[in-house]
Short mmCIF file of C-alpha atoms in Angstrom, two decimals:
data_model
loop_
_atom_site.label_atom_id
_atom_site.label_comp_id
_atom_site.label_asym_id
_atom_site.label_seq_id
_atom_site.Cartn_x
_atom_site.Cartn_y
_atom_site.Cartn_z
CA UNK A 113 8.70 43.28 -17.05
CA UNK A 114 12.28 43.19 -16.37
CA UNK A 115 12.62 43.06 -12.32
CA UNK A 116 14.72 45.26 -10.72
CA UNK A 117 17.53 44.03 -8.43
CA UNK A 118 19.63 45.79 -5.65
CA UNK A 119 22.71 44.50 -3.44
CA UNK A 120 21.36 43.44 -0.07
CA UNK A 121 24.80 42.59 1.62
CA UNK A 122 26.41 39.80 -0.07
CA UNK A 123 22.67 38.91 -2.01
CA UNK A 124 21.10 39.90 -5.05
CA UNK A 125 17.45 40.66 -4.45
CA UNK A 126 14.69 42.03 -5.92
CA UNK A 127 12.54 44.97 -5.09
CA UNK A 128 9.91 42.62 -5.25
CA UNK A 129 11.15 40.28 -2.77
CA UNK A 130 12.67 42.91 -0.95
CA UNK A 131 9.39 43.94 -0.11
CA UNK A 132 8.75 40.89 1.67
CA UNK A 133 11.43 41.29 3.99
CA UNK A 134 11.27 42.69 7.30
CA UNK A 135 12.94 45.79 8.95
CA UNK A 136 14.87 43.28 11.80
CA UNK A 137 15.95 40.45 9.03
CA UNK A 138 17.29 43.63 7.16
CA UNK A 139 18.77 45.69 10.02
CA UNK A 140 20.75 42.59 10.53
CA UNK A 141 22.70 41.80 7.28
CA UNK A 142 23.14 45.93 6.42
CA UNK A 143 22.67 47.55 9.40
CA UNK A 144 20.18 49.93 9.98
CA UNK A 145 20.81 52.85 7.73
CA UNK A 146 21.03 50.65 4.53
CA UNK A 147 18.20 48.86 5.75
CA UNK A 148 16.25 51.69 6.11
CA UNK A 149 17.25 52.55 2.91
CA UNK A 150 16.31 49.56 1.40
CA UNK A 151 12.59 49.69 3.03
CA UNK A 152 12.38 53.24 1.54
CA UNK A 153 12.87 52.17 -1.97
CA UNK A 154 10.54 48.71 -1.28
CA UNK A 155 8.02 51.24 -0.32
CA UNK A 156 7.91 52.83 -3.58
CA UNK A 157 8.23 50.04 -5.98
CA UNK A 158 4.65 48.65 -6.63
CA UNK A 159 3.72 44.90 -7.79
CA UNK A 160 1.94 44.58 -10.90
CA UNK A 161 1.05 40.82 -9.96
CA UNK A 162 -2.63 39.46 -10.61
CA UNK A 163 -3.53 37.01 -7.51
CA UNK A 164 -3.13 33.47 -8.38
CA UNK A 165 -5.62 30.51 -7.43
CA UNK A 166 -5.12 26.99 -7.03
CA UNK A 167 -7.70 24.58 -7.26
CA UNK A 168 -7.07 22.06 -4.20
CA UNK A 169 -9.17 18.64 -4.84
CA UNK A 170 -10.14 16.57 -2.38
CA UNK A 171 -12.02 13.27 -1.47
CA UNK A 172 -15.50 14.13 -1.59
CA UNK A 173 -15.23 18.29 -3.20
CA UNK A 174 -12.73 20.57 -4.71
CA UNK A 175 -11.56 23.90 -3.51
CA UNK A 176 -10.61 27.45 -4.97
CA UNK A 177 -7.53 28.32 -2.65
CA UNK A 178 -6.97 32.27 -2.66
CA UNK A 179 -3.72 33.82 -1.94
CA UNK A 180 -2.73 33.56 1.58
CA UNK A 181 -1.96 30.55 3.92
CA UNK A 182 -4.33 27.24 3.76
CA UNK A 183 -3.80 24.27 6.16
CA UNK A 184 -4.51 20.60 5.67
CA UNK A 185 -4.58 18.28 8.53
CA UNK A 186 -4.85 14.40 7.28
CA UNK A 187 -6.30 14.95 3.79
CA UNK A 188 -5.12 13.60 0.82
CA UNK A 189 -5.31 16.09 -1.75
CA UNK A 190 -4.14 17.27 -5.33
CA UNK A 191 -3.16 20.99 -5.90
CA UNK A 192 -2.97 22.53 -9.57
CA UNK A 193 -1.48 23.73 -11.58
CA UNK A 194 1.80 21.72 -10.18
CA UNK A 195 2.62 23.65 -7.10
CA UNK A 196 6.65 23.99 -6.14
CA UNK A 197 8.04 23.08 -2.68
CA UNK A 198 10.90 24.56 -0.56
CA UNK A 199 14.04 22.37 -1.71
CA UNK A 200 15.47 22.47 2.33
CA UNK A 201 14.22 20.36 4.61
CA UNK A 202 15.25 21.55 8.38
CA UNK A 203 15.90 23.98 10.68
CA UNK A 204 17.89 27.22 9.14
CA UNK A 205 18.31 25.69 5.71
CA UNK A 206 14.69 25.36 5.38
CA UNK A 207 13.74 29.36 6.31
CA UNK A 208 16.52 30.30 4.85
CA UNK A 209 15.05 28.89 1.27
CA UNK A 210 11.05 30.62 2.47
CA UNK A 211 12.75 33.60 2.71
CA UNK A 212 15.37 33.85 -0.28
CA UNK A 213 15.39 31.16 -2.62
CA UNK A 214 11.87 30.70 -2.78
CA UNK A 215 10.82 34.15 -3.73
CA UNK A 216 13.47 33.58 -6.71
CA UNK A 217 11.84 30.96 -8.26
CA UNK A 218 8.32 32.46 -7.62
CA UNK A 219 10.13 35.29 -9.95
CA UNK A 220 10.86 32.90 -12.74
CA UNK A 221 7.34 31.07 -12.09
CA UNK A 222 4.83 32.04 -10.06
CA UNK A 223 2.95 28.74 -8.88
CA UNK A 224 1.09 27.72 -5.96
CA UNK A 225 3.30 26.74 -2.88
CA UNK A 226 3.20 23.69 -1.22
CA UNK A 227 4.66 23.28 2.46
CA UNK A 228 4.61 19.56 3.47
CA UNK A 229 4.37 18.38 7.52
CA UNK A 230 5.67 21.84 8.81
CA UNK A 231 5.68 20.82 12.81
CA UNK A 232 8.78 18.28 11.90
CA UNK A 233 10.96 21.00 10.19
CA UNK A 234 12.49 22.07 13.37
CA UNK A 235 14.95 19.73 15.02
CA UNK A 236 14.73 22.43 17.93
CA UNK A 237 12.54 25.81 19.55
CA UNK A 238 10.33 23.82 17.22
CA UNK A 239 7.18 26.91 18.05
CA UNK A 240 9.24 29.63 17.36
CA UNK A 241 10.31 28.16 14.57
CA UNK A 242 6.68 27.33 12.77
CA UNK A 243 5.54 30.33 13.39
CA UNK A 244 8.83 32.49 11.91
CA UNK A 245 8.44 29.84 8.86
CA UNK A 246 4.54 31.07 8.86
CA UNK A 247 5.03 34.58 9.19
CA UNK A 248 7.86 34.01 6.24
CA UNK A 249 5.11 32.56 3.97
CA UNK A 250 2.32 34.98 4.58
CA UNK A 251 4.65 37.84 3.45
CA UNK A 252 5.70 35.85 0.38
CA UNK A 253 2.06 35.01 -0.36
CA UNK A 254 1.38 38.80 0.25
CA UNK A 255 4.09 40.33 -2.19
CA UNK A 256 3.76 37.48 -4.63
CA UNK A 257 -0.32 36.95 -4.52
CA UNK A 258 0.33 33.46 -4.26
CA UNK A 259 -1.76 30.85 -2.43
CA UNK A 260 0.56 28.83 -0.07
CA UNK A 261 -1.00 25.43 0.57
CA UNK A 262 0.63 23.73 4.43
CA UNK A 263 0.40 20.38 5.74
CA UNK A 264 0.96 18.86 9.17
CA UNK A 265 -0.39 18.21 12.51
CA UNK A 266 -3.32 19.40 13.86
CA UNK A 267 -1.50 21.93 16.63
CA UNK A 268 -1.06 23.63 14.12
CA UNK A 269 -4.73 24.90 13.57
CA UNK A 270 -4.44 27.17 16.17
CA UNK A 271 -1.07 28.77 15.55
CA UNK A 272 -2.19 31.14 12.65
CA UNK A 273 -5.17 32.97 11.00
CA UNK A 274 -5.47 30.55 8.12
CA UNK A 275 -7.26 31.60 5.04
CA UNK A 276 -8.94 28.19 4.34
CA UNK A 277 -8.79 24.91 6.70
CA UNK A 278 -9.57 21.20 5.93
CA UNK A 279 -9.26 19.03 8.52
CA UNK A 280 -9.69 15.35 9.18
CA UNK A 281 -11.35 15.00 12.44
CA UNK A 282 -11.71 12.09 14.32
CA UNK A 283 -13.60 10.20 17.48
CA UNK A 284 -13.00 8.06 19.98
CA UNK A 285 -14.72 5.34 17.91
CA UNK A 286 -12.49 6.20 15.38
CA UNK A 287 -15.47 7.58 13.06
CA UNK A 288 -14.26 10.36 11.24
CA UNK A 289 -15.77 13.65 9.96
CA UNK A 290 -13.67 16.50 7.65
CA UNK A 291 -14.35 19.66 8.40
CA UNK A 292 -13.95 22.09 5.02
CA UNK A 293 -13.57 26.28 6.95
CA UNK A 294 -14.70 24.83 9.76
CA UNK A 295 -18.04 23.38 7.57
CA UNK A 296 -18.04 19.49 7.57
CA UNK A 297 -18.32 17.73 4.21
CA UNK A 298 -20.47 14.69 3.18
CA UNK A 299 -18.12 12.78 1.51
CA UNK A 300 -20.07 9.73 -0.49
CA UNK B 255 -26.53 49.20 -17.31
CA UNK B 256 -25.11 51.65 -20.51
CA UNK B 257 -22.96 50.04 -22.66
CA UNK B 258 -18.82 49.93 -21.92
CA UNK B 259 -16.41 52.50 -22.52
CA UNK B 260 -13.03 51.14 -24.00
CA UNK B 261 -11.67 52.64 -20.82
CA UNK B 262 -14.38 50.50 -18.53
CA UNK B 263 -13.29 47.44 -20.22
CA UNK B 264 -9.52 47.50 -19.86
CA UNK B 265 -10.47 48.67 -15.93
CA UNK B 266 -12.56 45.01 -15.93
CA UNK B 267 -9.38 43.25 -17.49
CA UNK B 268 -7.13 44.66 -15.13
CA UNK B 269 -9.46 43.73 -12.14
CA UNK B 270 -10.12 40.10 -13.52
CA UNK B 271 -6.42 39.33 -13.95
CA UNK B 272 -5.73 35.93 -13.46
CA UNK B 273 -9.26 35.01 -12.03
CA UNK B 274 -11.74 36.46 -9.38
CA UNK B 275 -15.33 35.30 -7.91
CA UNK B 276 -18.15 36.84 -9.55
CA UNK B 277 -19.45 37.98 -6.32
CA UNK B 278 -15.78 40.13 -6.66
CA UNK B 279 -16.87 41.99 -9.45
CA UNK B 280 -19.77 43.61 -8.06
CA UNK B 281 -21.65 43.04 -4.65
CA UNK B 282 -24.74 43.38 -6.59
CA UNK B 283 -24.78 39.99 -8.42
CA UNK B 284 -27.42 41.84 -11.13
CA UNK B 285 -24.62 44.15 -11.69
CA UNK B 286 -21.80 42.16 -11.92
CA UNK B 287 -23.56 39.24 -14.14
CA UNK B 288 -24.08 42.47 -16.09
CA UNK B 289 -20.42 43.32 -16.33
CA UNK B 290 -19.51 40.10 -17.27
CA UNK B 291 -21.78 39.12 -19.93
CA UNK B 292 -20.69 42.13 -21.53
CA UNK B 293 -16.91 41.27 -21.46
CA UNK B 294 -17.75 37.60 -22.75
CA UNK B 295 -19.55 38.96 -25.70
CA UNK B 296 -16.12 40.61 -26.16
CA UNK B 297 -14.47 37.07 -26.06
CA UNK B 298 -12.69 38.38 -22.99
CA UNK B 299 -13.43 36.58 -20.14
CA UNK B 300 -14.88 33.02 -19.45
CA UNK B 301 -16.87 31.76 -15.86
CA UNK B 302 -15.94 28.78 -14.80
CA UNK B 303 -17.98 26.72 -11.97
CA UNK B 304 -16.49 24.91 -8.68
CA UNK B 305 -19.75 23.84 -7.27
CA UNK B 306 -21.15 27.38 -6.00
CA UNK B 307 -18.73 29.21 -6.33
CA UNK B 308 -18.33 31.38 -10.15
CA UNK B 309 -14.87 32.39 -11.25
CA UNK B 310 -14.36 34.66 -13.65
CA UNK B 311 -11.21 33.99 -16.20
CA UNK B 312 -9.31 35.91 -18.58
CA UNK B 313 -9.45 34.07 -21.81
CA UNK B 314 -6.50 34.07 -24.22
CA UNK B 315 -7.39 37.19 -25.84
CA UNK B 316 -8.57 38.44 -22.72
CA UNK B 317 -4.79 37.50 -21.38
CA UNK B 318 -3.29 39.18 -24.17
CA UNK B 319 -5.20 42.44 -23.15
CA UNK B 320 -4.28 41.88 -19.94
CA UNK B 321 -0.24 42.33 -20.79
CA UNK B 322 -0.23 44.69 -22.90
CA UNK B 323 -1.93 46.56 -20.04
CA UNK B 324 0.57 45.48 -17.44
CA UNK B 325 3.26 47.02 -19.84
CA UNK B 326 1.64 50.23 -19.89
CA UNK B 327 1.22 50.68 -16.65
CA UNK B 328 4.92 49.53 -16.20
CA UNK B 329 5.81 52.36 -18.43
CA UNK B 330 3.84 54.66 -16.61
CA UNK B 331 4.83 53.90 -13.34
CA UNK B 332 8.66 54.31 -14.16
CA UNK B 333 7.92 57.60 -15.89
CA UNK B 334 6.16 58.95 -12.61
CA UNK B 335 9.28 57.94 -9.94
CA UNK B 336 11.51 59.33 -12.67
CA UNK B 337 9.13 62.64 -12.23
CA UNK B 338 9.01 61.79 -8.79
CA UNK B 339 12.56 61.63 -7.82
CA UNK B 340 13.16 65.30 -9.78
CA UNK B 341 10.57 67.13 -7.33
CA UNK B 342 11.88 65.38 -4.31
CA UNK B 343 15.81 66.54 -5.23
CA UNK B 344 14.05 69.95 -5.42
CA UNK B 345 11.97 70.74 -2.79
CA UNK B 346 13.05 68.40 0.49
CA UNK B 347 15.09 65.41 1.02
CA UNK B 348 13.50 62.10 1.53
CA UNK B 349 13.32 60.56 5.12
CA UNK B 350 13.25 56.63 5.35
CA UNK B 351 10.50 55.53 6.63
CA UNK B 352 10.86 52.71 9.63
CA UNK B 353 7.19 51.29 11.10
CA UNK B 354 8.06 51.81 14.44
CA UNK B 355 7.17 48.59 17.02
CA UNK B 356 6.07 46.22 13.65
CA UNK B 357 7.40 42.91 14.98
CA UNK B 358 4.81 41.05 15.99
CA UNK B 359 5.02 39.30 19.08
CA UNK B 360 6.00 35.72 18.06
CA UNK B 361 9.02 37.12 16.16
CA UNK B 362 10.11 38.94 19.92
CA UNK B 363 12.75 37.35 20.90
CA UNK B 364 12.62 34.62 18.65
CA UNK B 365 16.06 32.83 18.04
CA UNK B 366 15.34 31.64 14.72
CA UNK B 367 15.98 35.50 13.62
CA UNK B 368 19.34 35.66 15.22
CA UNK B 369 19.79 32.54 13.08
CA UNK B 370 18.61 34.08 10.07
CA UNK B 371 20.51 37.58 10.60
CA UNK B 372 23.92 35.30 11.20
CA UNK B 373 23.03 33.40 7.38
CA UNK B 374 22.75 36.61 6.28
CA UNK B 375 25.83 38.39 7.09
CA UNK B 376 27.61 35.16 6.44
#
């Protein structure tokens, strides 16, 4: 299937990855009558794409990750097959590659994302920022039936609807429990 | 159940794709072990186990199937916007459609979309 691309001001994009962009991001590098456009023709175009798991081991289980957004909070873990990773590390630079260059390479090979310690990519409006970078992802795991896999603090549990959760959970005793969806986990 | 149809088994491939849970297949879990014991005999799918959960997987000739279906469908799809597009030049002209009030609340105001409108235009 050869994609099909269209100029998007000075970018090349996809009608795939057009469809994960929204209305405002548009509206702003085409104005609105190109943009709307441009959400016209992303309307019609439909995604052949079969949804792609990722199995996410962990000490004590394994688990089938789905397409959407997953969070792990102090877990070591292993993802496959080989998950890719956003190449920018802060600030602008790093939605900027969510939003454009990841969808590019998810084009050329569609793999299971990996998004490492998300509440220190922000040097500043650090909560607006997670949760543009999360709203970013769940569109590209939408359009691109994708699981994205996230790692990071535990604040940020309660910023988003996650799909799956494993969490390392601990007391004051410093006895420690991990909670798989919200389950905990006998880990021998 | 009565046995497949060529046309029920390409519908199975198509809704297996890369992998689902059994329990995806069919609600009834009589019916859906049903379904797929019929495509394995085919040498077209495969169920792995992780713990309790079943997957059900394409295998390579189920894969193959599975293209050459995607193609189709490809084909078929750009035939009907071609078909489309002729009916639509006809009889009205096409209005963009804009979701009205779609930004959802975090994104209000947010400065990282200024940010990410500026990149853009850059």
């Amino acid at each position: 299937m050869r994609p099909r691309y269209l100029q998007v001001g000075k970018l090349l994009i996809s009608l795939t990855h057009l469809k994960c962009l929204r209305r405002e991001e548009l509206e702003q590098w085409v104005g609105a009558e190109r943009a709307a456009q441009l959400l016209a023709m992303a309307k019609k175009h439909m995604v052949l794409l079969h949804p792609l798991y990722a199995e996410l081991s962990y000490p004590g289980g394994r688990l089938l990750v789905s397409p959407g957004l997953t969070l792990v909070v102090g877990e070591e873990f292993k993802l496959t097959p080989e998950p890719i990773a956003p190449e920018a590390r802060l600030d602008e630079e790093f939605l900027w590659d969510l939003l454009i260059e990841l969808p590019r390479r998810l084009e050329a090979r569609r793999a299971p994302v990996l998004v490492e310690d998300l509440d220190e990519r922000f040097t500043r409006h650090v909560n607006e920022g997670i949760l543009y970078a999360l709203d970013i992802m769940e569109r590209v795991a939408n359009v691109y039936r994708v699981p994205f896999v996230v790692t990071g603090a535990a604040r940020l549990f309660g910023m988003w609807s996650w799909l799956h959760t494993i969490l390392r959970v601990y007391d004051k005793r410093g006895g420690s429990l991990l909670l798989v969806d919200g389950q905990p986990v006998v880990v021998g | 159940m009565r046995k497949f149809s060529e046309f029920n088994v390409l519908y199975w491939v198509y809704r297996i794709g890369d992998g689902v849970k059994i329990s995806d297949i069919n609600r009834n879990s009589r019916r859906a072990r049903s379904v797929v014991s019929q495509l394995e005999k085919l040498g077209l799918v495969k169920v792995e186990e992780y713990g309790r959960l079943k997957v059900v997987r394409l295998t390579t000739k189920g894969q193959r199937v599975y293209e050459k279906l995607l193609e189709a469908l490809w084909e078929l799809r750009l035939g009907r916007e071609r078909e489309e597009q002729a009916e639509v030049r006809v009889s009205r002209p096409r209005h963009a459609e804009l979701e009205a009030g779609a930004l959802p609340e975090w994104l209000v105001g947010n400065p990282w979309l200024k940010v990410i409108g500026e990149r853009g235009r850059a």
